[in-house]
XYZ file of C-alpha atoms in Angstrom:
546
model
C 122.557 108.577 110.708
C 120.301 110.787 113.229
C 119.176 112.592 110.054
C 118.536 109.389 107.942
C 115.883 108.493 110.802
C 114.305 111.946 111.117
C 113.520 112.352 107.347
C 112.160 108.770 107.993
C 109.797 109.733 110.636
C 108.615 112.192 109.338
C 105.227 113.791 109.941
C 103.929 114.931 106.911
C 103.000 113.189 104.580
C 100.716 111.823 106.981
C 98.288 114.876 107.291
C 98.559 115.365 103.216
C 95.211 114.643 100.877
C 95.467 113.161 98.523
C 93.122 114.062 95.124
C 91.697 111.076 93.506
C 89.482 111.215 89.891
C 87.529 108.783 89.432
C 86.810 105.423 91.281
C 85.405 106.393 95.021
C 81.995 106.542 94.430
C 81.030 103.110 92.909
C 82.739 101.356 94.715
C 82.010 102.911 97.383
C 78.736 102.222 96.652
C 79.312 98.780 96.001
C 80.673 98.405 99.625
C 77.713 99.772 100.849
C 74.981 97.205 98.875
C 77.553 94.385 99.562
C 76.544 94.817 103.233
C 72.916 95.767 103.386
C 71.992 92.954 101.271
C 73.303 90.250 103.787
C 72.521 92.136 106.858
C 68.496 92.748 105.734
C 68.300 89.583 104.740
C 69.318 87.554 108.253
C 67.568 90.633 110.028
C 64.223 89.827 108.726
C 64.812 85.962 108.823
C 65.552 86.599 112.725
C 69.717 85.363 112.977
C 70.438 88.551 113.662
C 73.123 86.931 116.003
C 75.218 85.926 112.682
C 75.445 89.536 111.291
C 78.875 90.448 112.339
C 80.334 87.426 110.638
C 77.804 88.335 107.003
C 79.851 91.812 107.483
C 83.479 89.710 107.434
C 82.177 88.072 104.539
C 81.484 91.703 103.298
C 84.963 92.768 103.008
C 85.107 91.009 99.709
C 84.019 93.792 98.083
C 86.933 96.427 99.773
C 89.355 94.746 97.379
C 90.038 95.530 93.287
C 88.175 99.125 93.452
C 89.145 99.565 89.867
C 91.133 96.519 88.679
C 89.650 95.522 85.945
C 86.983 92.239 85.388
C 89.496 90.472 84.204
C 91.443 90.696 87.278
C 89.020 91.145 89.533
C 87.421 87.391 88.671
C 90.317 85.825 89.434
C 91.730 87.487 92.497
C 88.208 88.562 94.516
C 87.905 84.519 94.423
C 91.315 84.661 95.996
C 90.283 86.801 98.798
C 86.773 85.608 99.464
C 88.153 82.067 99.752
C 90.726 83.814 101.457
C 88.926 85.757 104.280
C 86.621 82.406 104.407
C 88.582 80.223 105.671
C 90.514 82.800 108.056
C 87.053 83.324 109.182
C 86.826 79.218 109.670
C 90.452 79.477 111.841
C 89.404 81.653 114.174
C 86.406 80.386 114.692
C 87.126 76.734 115.348
C 89.615 78.380 117.695
C 87.132 79.636 120.047
C 85.138 76.069 119.803
C 87.750 74.173 120.721
C 88.750 77.580 123.939
C 92.014 77.772 122.813
C 93.813 80.246 125.143
C 95.073 83.372 125.057
C 98.332 82.219 123.671
C 97.176 80.047 121.038
C 94.698 82.464 119.214
C 97.892 85.021 119.568
C 99.773 82.748 117.172
C 96.741 81.743 115.469
C 96.866 85.395 113.767
C 100.184 85.988 113.919
C 100.049 82.686 111.521
C 97.323 84.552 109.675
C 98.871 88.420 109.856
C 102.030 86.218 108.532
C 100.880 84.347 104.909
C 98.179 87.439 104.868
C 100.652 89.575 104.555
C 103.299 87.953 101.958
C 99.997 87.142 99.641
C 98.818 90.707 99.450
C 102.613 91.631 98.126
C 103.267 88.434 96.276
C 99.950 89.004 94.554
C 99.756 93.165 93.985
C 96.540 92.602 96.455
C 96.533 97.050 96.579
C 95.115 98.718 99.438
C 93.676 97.032 102.271
C 96.533 94.629 102.298
C 96.148 91.760 104.199
C 94.763 93.165 107.484
C 91.163 92.463 106.697
C 92.062 88.644 106.767
C 93.394 89.164 110.215
C 90.355 91.406 111.369
C 88.300 88.544 110.225
C 89.727 85.749 111.527
C 90.885 88.195 115.803
C 86.659 89.047 114.904
C 86.018 85.116 114.740
C 88.415 83.734 117.594
C 87.488 86.784 120.583
C 83.639 85.985 119.957
C 82.456 83.036 122.143
C 81.580 80.247 119.393
C 79.759 76.432 119.845
C 81.133 73.287 117.421
C 78.279 72.978 116.886
C 77.841 76.772 115.058
C 81.293 77.380 113.856
C 79.551 75.617 109.893
C 77.338 78.092 110.454
C 79.767 80.683 110.828
C 81.218 79.618 108.255
C 78.502 79.112 105.932
C 77.546 82.712 106.106
C 80.930 84.178 105.572
C 81.111 82.733 102.516
C 78.271 82.713 100.993
C 78.302 86.677 102.240
C 81.963 86.849 99.773
C 80.242 85.218 97.446
C 77.630 87.799 96.923
C 79.856 90.585 97.409
C 81.602 88.900 94.330
C 78.825 89.078 92.348
C 78.348 92.902 93.179
C 81.828 93.691 92.325
C 81.684 92.033 88.666
C 78.306 92.975 88.141
C 80.092 95.816 86.714
C 81.132 94.229 84.333
C 77.967 93.356 82.753
C 76.472 96.786 82.826
C 79.821 98.481 82.033
C 82.629 96.147 80.887
C 85.390 99.029 79.702
C 84.845 101.026 82.744
C 87.576 100.434 85.323
C 89.848 100.041 80.618
C 88.519 103.826 80.380
C 89.550 104.925 84.237
C 92.729 104.034 84.111
C 93.085 105.600 80.244
C 91.760 108.804 82.546
C 93.869 109.103 84.796
C 97.171 108.411 82.252
C 95.826 110.701 80.657
C 95.854 113.603 83.551
C 98.834 111.776 84.478
C 100.745 113.004 81.965
C 99.118 116.679 82.299
C 100.083 116.911 85.003
C 103.839 116.083 84.438
C 103.502 119.070 80.854
C 102.559 121.264 82.737
C 105.066 121.229 86.322
C 107.434 119.293 85.217
C 109.247 116.981 87.362
C 110.837 113.643 87.896
C 107.967 112.789 90.622
C 105.452 113.317 87.867
C 108.035 111.696 85.274
C 107.733 108.903 87.338
C 103.710 108.770 88.025
C 102.536 110.199 83.904
C 104.909 106.954 82.876
C 103.789 104.463 85.626
C 99.850 105.913 84.684
C 100.334 105.031 81.096
C 101.859 101.747 81.069
C 99.369 100.557 83.986
C 95.982 101.925 81.329
C 98.628 99.966 78.707
C 98.494 96.471 80.373
C 94.683 96.486 81.618
C 94.213 96.899 77.622
C 96.135 94.262 76.009
C 93.884 91.605 75.997
C 90.758 94.371 74.119
C 90.355 93.970 70.529
C 87.623 95.844 70.061
C 86.452 98.844 69.073
C 86.023 100.456 73.124
C 89.943 99.502 73.120
C 91.498 100.276 70.316
C 90.268 104.128 70.808
C 91.415 103.685 74.290
C 95.681 102.667 73.054
C 95.217 105.244 70.822
C 94.691 108.125 73.489
C 97.662 106.418 75.880
C 99.755 106.320 72.080
C 99.037 109.941 71.861
C 99.426 110.486 76.122
C 103.029 108.569 75.859
C 104.404 110.135 72.441
C 103.468 113.475 74.582
C 105.516 111.797 77.461
C 109.331 111.488 75.871
C 107.974 114.093 73.054
C 106.833 117.240 74.903
C 103.730 119.825 73.869
C 101.446 122.768 74.786
C 98.893 120.421 74.778
C 98.404 120.153 78.947
C 94.471 120.813 78.209
C 93.495 119.482 75.472
C 94.506 116.066 77.671
C 92.933 117.039 80.583
C 89.986 117.266 78.538
C 89.826 114.058 76.335
C 91.106 112.294 80.088
C 87.297 113.296 82.040
C 85.567 112.573 79.240
C 86.709 109.447 79.219
C 84.954 109.156 83.202
C 81.495 110.695 81.599
C 81.257 107.144 78.680
C 81.952 108.148 75.894
C 85.296 107.105 73.897
C 86.452 109.923 71.853
C 88.304 109.221 68.283
C 92.595 110.495 69.351
C 92.690 112.488 67.324
C 96.135 111.663 66.045
C 97.246 108.434 65.165
C 100.134 106.499 66.193
C 101.977 103.711 66.165
C 101.700 101.676 69.442
C 103.551 100.530 71.812
C 103.244 97.021 73.013
C 102.437 96.669 76.780
C 105.402 96.491 79.017
C 104.844 95.746 82.310
C 106.329 95.920 85.462
C 108.789 92.374 85.877
C 108.083 89.598 88.573
C 109.210 90.011 92.014
C 111.005 87.694 94.140
C 109.893 86.480 97.026
C 113.323 87.097 99.287
C 111.863 91.092 98.634
C 108.834 90.495 100.909
C 110.896 88.406 103.124
C 111.421 91.523 105.995
C 108.398 93.282 105.452
C 106.910 89.034 107.242
C 108.861 88.797 109.433
C 108.590 92.804 110.990
C 104.953 91.161 110.957
C 104.891 88.444 112.223
C 107.664 89.280 115.184
C 105.001 92.314 115.463
C 101.994 90.780 116.169
C 103.538 87.729 118.635
C 104.677 89.925 120.645
C 101.235 93.100 119.972
C 99.573 89.291 120.574
C 100.669 87.613 124.295
C 101.385 91.150 125.266
C 97.348 91.996 125.288
C 96.584 88.816 125.897
C 97.732 89.395 129.984
C 94.785 91.984 130.672
C 93.160 89.167 129.838
C 91.073 91.850 127.100
C 87.999 90.665 125.329
C 88.779 92.239 122.338
C 92.850 92.296 122.593
C 92.644 91.174 118.760
C 92.259 94.591 118.840
C 95.853 95.801 119.332
C 96.781 92.830 116.984
C 94.520 94.495 113.514
C 96.385 98.008 114.477
C 100.317 96.250 114.814
C 99.368 93.744 111.275
C 97.447 97.372 110.052
C 100.333 99.728 109.713
C 102.444 97.396 108.454
C 100.770 96.872 105.664
C 103.423 99.013 103.765
C 107.019 99.289 102.353
C 109.391 101.127 104.487
C 109.507 102.310 108.400
C 108.924 105.954 106.407
C 105.116 104.197 105.556
C 104.916 102.153 108.297
C 105.027 105.708 111.080
C 102.754 107.403 108.613
C 100.068 104.919 108.586
C 100.900 105.190 112.868
C 100.008 108.131 112.767
C 96.739 108.079 110.886
C 95.801 105.102 111.765
C 95.682 106.739 116.010
C 93.919 110.278 114.911
C 91.822 108.531 113.041
C 90.853 106.121 115.737
C 90.814 108.796 118.915
C 88.514 110.796 115.938
C 86.405 107.826 114.969
C 85.924 106.773 118.956
C 84.457 110.503 119.710
C 82.173 109.495 116.734
C 81.620 106.194 118.745
C 80.343 107.703 121.749
C 78.111 110.002 120.404
C 76.312 107.578 118.407
C 75.848 104.910 121.845
C 74.897 108.141 124.127
C 71.962 107.999 121.479
C 71.658 104.895 122.977
C 70.652 102.861 119.189
C 68.614 99.324 119.102
C 70.629 96.237 116.560
C 68.858 97.322 113.896
C 69.833 101.098 113.934
C 73.822 100.235 114.713
C 73.562 97.644 111.221
C 72.339 101.028 109.767
C 74.992 103.064 111.347
C 77.546 100.134 110.196
C 76.470 99.984 106.168
C 76.192 104.238 105.792
C 79.985 103.977 108.207
C 80.647 101.700 105.972
C 80.589 103.628 103.057
C 81.151 106.875 104.589
C 84.839 105.451 104.774
C 85.079 104.389 101.660
C 84.697 107.405 99.813
C 87.238 109.083 101.935
C 89.761 106.370 101.850
C 91.850 106.892 99.591
C 92.097 110.058 100.287
C 93.192 109.801 103.468
C 94.362 107.025 104.837
C 93.306 108.937 109.175
C 89.680 109.969 107.524
C 88.777 106.525 106.726
C 89.445 105.726 110.366
C 87.262 108.376 111.504
C 84.154 105.914 110.352
C 85.810 102.555 110.148
C 86.006 102.597 113.882
C 82.727 103.620 115.173
C 82.131 100.957 112.355
C 84.393 97.669 114.397
C 83.044 99.541 117.364
C 78.589 98.635 116.657
C 79.391 95.210 114.965
C 81.574 93.862 118.815
C 78.391 96.187 119.928
C 76.283 93.901 118.689
C 77.435 91.291 121.533
C 78.614 93.554 124.099
C 75.675 96.112 124.778
C 76.559 97.223 128.173
C 79.764 97.199 127.923
C 80.175 99.900 124.818
C 81.914 102.258 127.164
C 84.544 100.727 127.883
C 85.621 98.891 124.359
C 86.093 102.108 123.170
C 88.293 103.097 125.717
C 89.696 98.846 124.646
C 89.764 100.097 120.765
C 91.523 103.391 121.608
C 94.336 101.805 124.451
C 94.758 98.299 121.546
C 94.826 101.082 118.493
C 97.291 103.148 120.102
C 99.892 100.199 121.192
C 99.784 98.216 118.172
C 100.784 101.605 116.015
C 103.270 102.297 117.954
C 104.648 98.541 118.547
C 104.787 98.529 115.130
C 107.560 101.224 114.629
C 109.844 99.727 116.794
C 109.820 96.919 115.523
C 110.838 98.630 111.978
C 113.014 100.580 113.729
C 114.947 97.546 115.273
C 114.298 94.492 112.637
C 115.418 97.730 109.577
C 115.692 96.685 105.853
C 119.458 96.320 104.965
C 118.449 94.406 102.417
C 116.495 96.782 100.700
C 119.487 98.746 100.132
C 121.614 95.703 98.222
C 118.137 95.648 96.749
C 118.653 99.403 95.125
C 121.953 98.761 93.854
C 120.915 95.995 91.909
C 118.490 97.492 90.317
C 120.351 100.238 89.058
C 123.241 97.932 87.421
C 120.359 96.195 85.637
C 118.878 99.441 84.669
C 122.441 101.161 82.952
C 122.975 97.475 81.508
C 119.666 97.725 80.294
C 119.898 101.407 78.235
C 124.056 100.107 77.052
C 122.090 97.349 75.688
C 119.224 99.850 74.374
C 121.881 101.821 72.822
C 123.763 99.084 70.922
C 120.144 97.895 69.829
C 117.930 100.997 68.927
C 115.604 99.155 66.414
C 116.238 96.350 69.418
C 111.665 96.224 70.815
C 113.402 93.815 73.096
C 115.844 95.126 74.907
C 113.123 98.181 74.484
C 110.341 96.515 76.258
C 113.604 95.234 78.904
C 114.002 98.628 79.913
C 111.354 99.867 80.708
C 110.697 97.189 82.527
C 114.288 98.065 83.923
C 112.349 101.270 85.153
C 109.532 100.340 86.536
C 111.908 98.001 89.138
C 114.490 101.061 89.214
C 111.393 102.445 90.981
C 109.983 99.934 93.169
C 113.205 99.148 95.071
C 114.219 103.084 95.218
C 110.379 103.322 97.010
C 111.594 100.732 99.289
C 115.051 101.991 100.223
C 114.296 105.612 100.736
C 112.055 104.734 103.166
C 114.525 102.821 105.827
C 116.794 104.813 108.060
C 119.489 102.747 107.033
C 121.203 103.884 103.229
C 123.260 106.160 101.888
C 121.682 109.897 100.861
C 123.583 110.109 97.136
C 120.943 106.845 95.781
C 118.504 109.339 95.128
C 121.115 111.565 93.247
C 122.312 108.396 91.210
C 119.028 107.094 90.591
C 117.591 110.337 89.529
C 120.491 110.293 87.068
C 119.845 106.410 85.819
C 116.297 107.268 85.030
C 117.994 110.573 83.515
C 119.998 108.747 80.738
C 116.885 106.462 80.321
C 113.772 108.228 79.709
C 117.192 109.986 77.369
C 117.182 107.069 75.241
C 114.037 106.362 75.342
C 112.444 109.129 73.600
C 115.979 108.873 71.540
C 114.225 105.052 70.325
C 110.542 106.686 69.509
C 108.622 107.636 65.967
C 109.171 111.733 66.479
C 106.749 111.636 63.937
C 103.390 112.916 63.939
C 100.599 109.900 62.668
C 98.124 111.123 60.503
C 94.872 112.403 61.364
C 91.653 109.898 61.909
C 89.077 110.453 59.775
C 86.963 112.905 60.879
C 89.276 114.879 63.355
C 90.869 117.489 62.834
C 95.403 118.207 64.617
C 94.770 120.186 67.623
C 96.434 123.873 66.968
C 99.574 123.030 69.922
C 100.496 119.434 69.265
C 100.617 120.380 65.310
C 102.755 122.983 66.632
C 105.316 120.865 68.926
C 105.977 117.370 67.575
C 110.027 118.143 68.963
C 111.800 115.797 70.648
C 113.128 117.173 74.088
C 116.829 115.577 74.569
C 115.917 116.250 78.004
C 113.298 113.621 78.800
C 110.736 116.236 78.934
C 111.801 117.706 82.502
C 114.181 120.495 83.140
C 113.915 118.969 86.497
C 114.584 115.401 85.349
C 118.715 116.222 86.470
C 117.393 118.078 89.650
C 118.893 118.104 93.377
C 115.374 116.670 95.061
C 114.183 113.990 96.933
C 111.963 112.069 95.051
C 107.734 110.754 95.898
C 107.230 108.428 98.896
C 103.452 108.726 98.688
C 102.077 104.801 99.735
């Protein structure tokens, strides 16, 4: 138990800077425009007091950074509706002059439901956090019943504008997300070919199938070309060859907008999406969220602070994770980022900026946060903290130093309590889910061994590998688990990949017209009985990146 707890609470991963390929600058600028346009309109019409609600609606643009436009079309609509409903709930609580306990209960319900929504829909960063922030900001700002409808309307209008801006790329570059997903898949496979390991294989396999799933509805010329590149990458994943640099070069060319014809035309595998998650898999995390938000909010409200909801937002932020280890890492990142951002905010406030300057700072900070948040959550908080403080300062212009002190205190308190709740409410179901996933994967392996030509059996095995990864990702970050589970997962994955390689066509396809086969590819169409990874049976632990 002690060794497992120390492994869970290690801080090394919290300091890691993740390099991102594409999907950074354009989403950041998109967010900046989503914030700037409604704020400029309100400024021009003399309704600057409504700017915070416009910013809450603009949170819509924070989601679906690189998702395909087909997925964005419905998922961003859900986000926009959820943010508007969160503001409406908070604004009505404020107008009703609800007490601190009532507001805490309202925020707890919003946080719990938004966490379930984010998990079930695989919403991705920032998860359900912005719904809690929106509800809290509305609930803790003075509001009369006559202004509730206006606040809701401004939020809804800003959310709708953010939706349109996020979907505008579908007209300008409809294949952009598909090209990015394919490029990332090719680079992930190239990384594995150069430095093979069980962790690099997982990333490559997941990236390829994510891209295939994104392209399954596309039948145009661009989609066919991209599928051809993915087919070649998947072949190399099962039958390694010394073509990593060629694969990497192709991936980088895809980011520049031109889609080259694939050098080799291979049979394209069917896209296999991960299996549907069951609601019971999310119960522990939802329970943690409910208990942590309720306890944090009640304790914070006893001090009758103007922004007690910041503690709830903080605990909700660190619990937008899948296990205790990820919660601990987010707590460290949020604490460090908040302290650094507060120092930056003090420098901004020292210049005694006007309301207009504060609005400019808000837009700039949001763009800066989006540029770095995917590299490290703490870096993103360094710029998101002054943004939140500037929004709060619009309503409390004379008490800015108190705002900074309150922000730091509430953040540290909420982050710490989130970790404590995770350690008390242990996810005992995680180990049972992992055992079930292991048995499912072994069963799917046996089925494919009996029917190697059955495409359904192959799809079932791929789906089982995805399910095993998800279950292990959750279990590996919980303190109460058996250490030997790691090796069982590696062995089971090794057997699955070896069988997938053995049942994959190993012949090279025909060369496309006008294209020649790369020399290194033509000399290495071999099948690797070790699934392409000399360490696939290694004794190391799996990656626990969140």
